[in-house]
XYZ file of C-alpha atoms in Angstrom:
325
model
C 0.000 0.000 0.000
C 1.380 3.427 -0.970
C 1.260 6.501 1.244
C 3.168 9.672 2.070
C 4.747 11.739 4.799
C 4.670 15.463 5.551
C 7.774 17.475 6.340
C 7.224 19.306 9.642
C 10.854 20.481 9.944
C 13.257 19.937 7.040
C 16.539 19.640 8.920
C 19.714 20.819 7.205
C 19.567 20.073 3.479
C 17.740 16.757 3.868
C 17.557 15.265 0.354
C 16.113 12.296 -1.488
C 18.892 10.076 -2.833
C 18.927 6.886 -4.888
C 21.514 4.464 -6.262
C 23.327 4.187 -8.570
C 22.644 7.882 -9.071
C 22.297 9.778 -12.318
C 24.273 7.663 -14.754
C 25.189 8.638 -18.308
C 25.034 12.435 -18.143
C 28.527 13.495 -17.065
C 29.287 14.895 -20.517
C 26.288 17.207 -20.121
C 27.481 18.444 -16.727
C 25.216 16.377 -14.480
C 27.071 14.604 -11.627
C 26.229 11.153 -10.305
C 24.744 12.450 -7.037
C 23.350 9.557 -4.941
C 23.983 8.917 -1.236
C 27.285 10.075 0.244
C 27.496 6.997 2.499
C 26.187 4.198 0.282
C 26.979 1.557 2.922
C 24.595 3.038 5.508
C 22.062 3.930 2.811
C 21.798 0.379 1.528
C 21.562 -1.159 4.978
C 18.677 1.179 5.824
C 16.769 -0.090 2.785
C 17.421 -3.719 3.670
C 15.849 -3.182 7.089
C 12.477 -2.283 5.551
C 12.369 -4.891 2.788
C 13.269 -2.563 -0.083
C 15.723 -3.207 -2.848
C 18.972 -1.833 -1.412
C 19.202 0.946 -4.039
C 15.674 2.320 -3.451
C 15.199 6.074 -2.985
C 15.521 7.149 0.672
C 16.422 10.250 2.682
C 19.914 11.538 3.398
C 20.013 13.765 6.497
C 22.999 16.084 6.901
C 24.243 17.242 10.333
C 20.718 18.088 11.586
C 17.828 15.745 10.875
C 14.206 16.451 9.940
C 10.845 15.973 11.648
C 8.397 13.946 9.555
C 4.703 13.133 10.071
C 3.605 9.897 8.442
C 0.225 9.839 6.701
C 0.146 6.040 6.400
C 1.416 2.926 8.163
C 4.920 1.901 7.155
C 8.255 0.570 8.367
C 11.397 2.652 8.696
C 15.098 1.918 9.093
C 17.571 4.564 10.295
C 21.313 4.123 9.861
C 24.492 6.183 9.626
C 25.220 9.065 11.992
C 23.528 9.005 15.383
C 20.918 11.794 15.346
C 19.023 10.433 18.372
C 15.780 9.621 16.495
C 12.491 9.621 18.396
C 8.999 8.524 17.346
C 6.289 10.487 19.159
C 8.951 11.373 21.705
C 10.105 7.804 22.303
C 13.640 6.782 21.330
C 13.923 4.735 18.137
C 16.684 2.121 17.838
C 19.025 2.668 14.928
C 20.088 -0.132 12.566
C 16.756 -1.854 13.366
C 13.337 -2.012 11.698
C 10.700 0.200 13.336
C 6.940 -0.026 12.756
C 5.234 3.351 12.243
C 1.530 4.114 12.335
C -0.284 6.830 10.417
C -0.191 10.106 12.340
C 3.062 9.426 14.165
C 5.954 11.888 14.046
C 9.606 10.972 13.624
C 12.165 13.538 14.761
C 15.938 13.483 14.299
C 18.256 15.910 16.066
C 21.841 16.987 15.534
C 24.421 14.327 14.687
C 26.367 13.200 17.752
C 28.798 10.925 15.933
C 29.184 11.079 12.169
C 27.619 13.579 9.783
C 24.839 11.902 7.778
C 21.913 9.669 8.703
C 19.705 7.712 6.315
C 15.974 7.096 6.636
C 14.573 4.316 4.469
C 10.805 3.802 4.328
C 9.033 0.654 3.164
C 8.030 1.088 -0.475
C 10.656 3.750 -0.983
C 10.236 7.409 -1.852
C 8.237 7.881 -5.055
C 9.201 11.356 -6.211
C 9.514 11.988 -9.941
C 12.541 10.472 -11.657
C 14.635 13.042 -13.552
C 17.179 11.889 -16.137
C 16.773 8.334 -14.923
C 17.112 8.917 -11.184
C 15.359 10.314 -8.126
C 18.717 11.389 -6.679
C 18.702 15.102 -5.833
C 21.456 17.437 -7.035
C 20.397 20.216 -4.691
C 22.651 23.021 -5.919
C 21.212 22.858 -9.433
C 17.719 21.685 -8.478
C 18.055 18.531 -10.562
C 15.691 15.840 -9.289
C 14.225 18.378 -6.872
C 15.804 20.208 -3.950
C 16.272 19.729 -0.229
C 13.060 19.123 1.749
C 11.025 22.135 2.881
C 8.482 22.493 5.692
C 4.953 21.561 4.651
C 6.042 19.398 1.746
C 4.174 16.128 1.168
C 6.453 13.367 -0.085
C 4.896 10.331 -1.820
C 5.848 6.750 -1.005
C 5.774 3.641 -3.144
C 4.022 0.371 -2.450
C 5.617 -1.474 0.439
C 5.479 -5.216 0.963
C 3.149 -6.665 3.563
C 5.533 -7.823 6.293
C 5.763 -7.570 10.059
C 9.221 -8.978 10.673
C 11.703 -6.833 12.598
C 15.342 -6.978 11.552
C 18.596 -5.542 12.805
C 22.067 -5.099 11.336
C 24.638 -6.802 13.599
C 27.176 -4.312 14.903
C 30.039 -6.227 13.294
C 28.520 -5.654 9.811
C 27.854 -1.921 10.217
C 30.245 0.790 9.045
C 32.435 1.955 11.917
C 31.677 5.641 12.370
C 34.505 6.870 14.530
C 34.129 9.311 17.417
C 37.819 10.216 17.727
C 37.685 12.802 14.900
C 40.407 11.070 12.923
C 39.813 8.934 9.822
C 42.010 6.577 7.813
C 41.123 6.987 4.132
C 42.306 4.460 1.551
C 43.580 6.088 -1.647
C 45.438 5.159 -4.813
C 48.135 7.062 -6.661
C 47.066 8.669 -9.912
C 46.062 9.631 -12.400
C 48.456 12.633 -12.133
C 50.806 11.643 -9.307
C 53.825 12.161 -11.593
C 53.153 15.922 -11.436
C 54.243 15.885 -7.773
C 57.725 15.324 -6.388
C 58.486 11.911 -4.897
C 58.945 13.560 -1.504
C 55.520 15.172 -1.781
C 53.861 11.850 -2.523
C 55.383 10.444 0.669
C 54.268 13.541 2.588
C 50.708 13.207 1.332
C 50.404 9.712 2.776
C 52.051 10.588 6.104
C 50.580 14.000 6.914
C 47.474 15.114 8.783
C 44.857 16.765 6.545
C 42.175 18.808 8.304
C 38.681 19.039 6.789
C 37.685 22.637 6.119
C 34.264 24.009 7.022
C 33.958 24.958 3.359
C 33.149 21.371 2.380
C 30.003 19.869 0.886
C 28.627 17.153 -1.382
C 30.596 18.854 -4.178
C 34.007 18.620 -2.552
C 35.864 18.037 0.713
C 38.429 20.818 1.100
C 41.560 20.039 3.074
C 44.254 21.989 4.901
C 47.717 20.492 5.231
C 51.328 20.731 4.048
C 52.308 22.811 1.019
C 52.576 20.815 -2.198
C 55.847 20.403 -4.091
C 55.842 19.616 -7.786
C 57.916 17.517 -10.171
C 59.889 18.736 -13.152
C 56.981 17.760 -15.388
C 54.712 20.294 -13.668
C 57.305 23.044 -13.379
C 58.505 22.939 -16.988
C 55.447 22.147 -19.079
C 54.009 23.437 -22.322
C 52.167 26.746 -22.056
C 48.866 25.140 -23.077
C 48.764 23.407 -19.677
C 48.372 26.750 -17.864
C 50.726 28.840 -15.739
C 50.272 27.258 -12.285
C 52.056 23.939 -11.583
C 48.684 22.425 -10.642
C 47.132 23.397 -13.997
C 46.745 20.840 -16.778
C 44.876 20.674 -20.069
C 41.208 20.039 -19.263
C 40.566 16.354 -18.660
C 38.085 14.082 -16.898
C 37.894 13.914 -13.101
C 37.246 10.516 -11.490
C 34.839 10.298 -8.560
C 36.930 10.522 -5.390
C 39.787 12.382 -7.088
C 42.014 14.499 -4.848
C 41.877 17.560 -7.077
C 44.666 20.085 -6.540
C 43.650 23.691 -7.192
C 46.827 25.649 -6.553
C 47.693 24.606 -3.001
C 44.172 23.520 -1.979
C 43.404 19.797 -2.245
C 39.690 19.123 -2.792
C 38.296 15.583 -2.786
C 35.710 15.490 -5.553
C 32.622 13.670 -4.347
C 29.067 12.944 -5.434
C 27.942 16.358 -6.730
C 31.330 17.376 -8.120
C 32.244 18.560 -11.640
C 33.374 15.834 -14.008
C 36.100 17.737 -15.881
C 38.478 20.644 -15.447
C 41.994 21.975 -15.677
C 43.601 20.903 -12.384
C 45.648 17.791 -11.643
C 44.351 14.818 -9.667
C 47.430 13.231 -8.067
C 45.437 10.723 -5.982
C 42.019 9.056 -5.979
C 40.113 7.859 -2.923
C 39.073 4.212 -3.287
C 35.369 3.772 -3.962
C 35.146 1.574 -0.861
C 36.307 4.525 1.269
C 33.889 7.139 -0.093
C 31.331 6.318 2.616
C 33.787 7.604 5.223
C 33.875 11.008 3.563
C 30.109 11.176 3.984
C 30.561 10.886 7.744
C 33.426 13.325 8.354
C 32.783 16.719 9.914
C 34.656 20.013 9.570
C 37.895 20.168 11.589
C 38.232 16.388 11.705
C 41.490 14.920 10.432
C 42.097 12.595 7.491
C 45.137 10.348 7.149
C 45.495 8.735 3.730
C 46.679 5.149 3.364
C 48.200 4.158 0.029
C 46.694 1.008 -1.509
C 46.789 -0.625 -4.924
C 43.949 -1.711 -7.215
C 43.888 -5.261 -5.879
C 43.290 -4.084 -2.312
C 40.738 -1.521 -3.513
C 38.837 -4.330 -5.253
C 38.891 -6.484 -2.107
C 37.616 -3.590 0.024
C 34.794 -2.964 -2.438
C 33.818 -6.643 -2.377
C 33.687 -6.583 1.425
C 31.315 -3.631 1.486
C 29.159 -5.199 -1.208
C 28.806 -8.317 0.955
C 27.856 -6.159 3.960
C 25.031 -4.509 2.025
C 23.092 -7.602 1.041
C 20.069 -9.140 2.711
C 22.210 -11.878 4.248
C 23.536 -9.453 6.865
C 20.103 -9.057 8.481
C 19.218 -10.742 11.753
C 15.639 -11.235 12.947
C 14.750 -9.608 16.234
């Protein structure tokens, strides 16, 4: 049975997201979008019997208050925003039954940055360019939720089983404000000096407040460049970090002058700056949970390890991880 919910308070840029995102439109300037922390997103959907890629809500730093207009099941994962249903605490990483007329409220994130709310049947907003994922800055697929908005839901399955995600299969959202981020060299690591490459993987990099779903800006050591960057053809641009416009991979550590910016889900797909390193796809979920002023330490891995990490996360986001309560 389909239904809806009403937004009583929108939270901070709460958006509808969906996997795999908006595929096939990079050349037209449309990013992938999709959930920042796909691990938590998919586990939330599993809890309510949805396909793991079904449209759900991403809540950033401060969660929303929602009033449900129909019976449904919800699953909340990711950052701890102390969710309550009609004032009573709701367990995270566990299925919760909701009745029509009840209100769900999420507060500020205690640990982590983004929570995910999946609802049985999924969110049934209009699909734009093949996806319900919201690119808020451009208004593609809609925008962040606003107070008074009614959001439609799809048809959920008739089920009354309660599930939980065992703690050992959940993403570890650290509370010590320091994150280890797996990254690979390339595609433009040869534009940096060998000493700088070593420095990148040994230094502390602080997350700037000026970070978003477009890019994570970092503060750290000054970059040193190789001969290739310092003595290049004029068509590459005057700054050592400039290069002839080329494609940017998702997760690229993009170097604009002396400011490294990790390009994430709403980032541009091409430009004229080098990308000396790329965050492994299996580590992107961590970037969705970091907060300003937290510290990143990058760990150098190769493609084989990146593939193994990706396989591990894929296994942790399948129905087999669920336990009945």
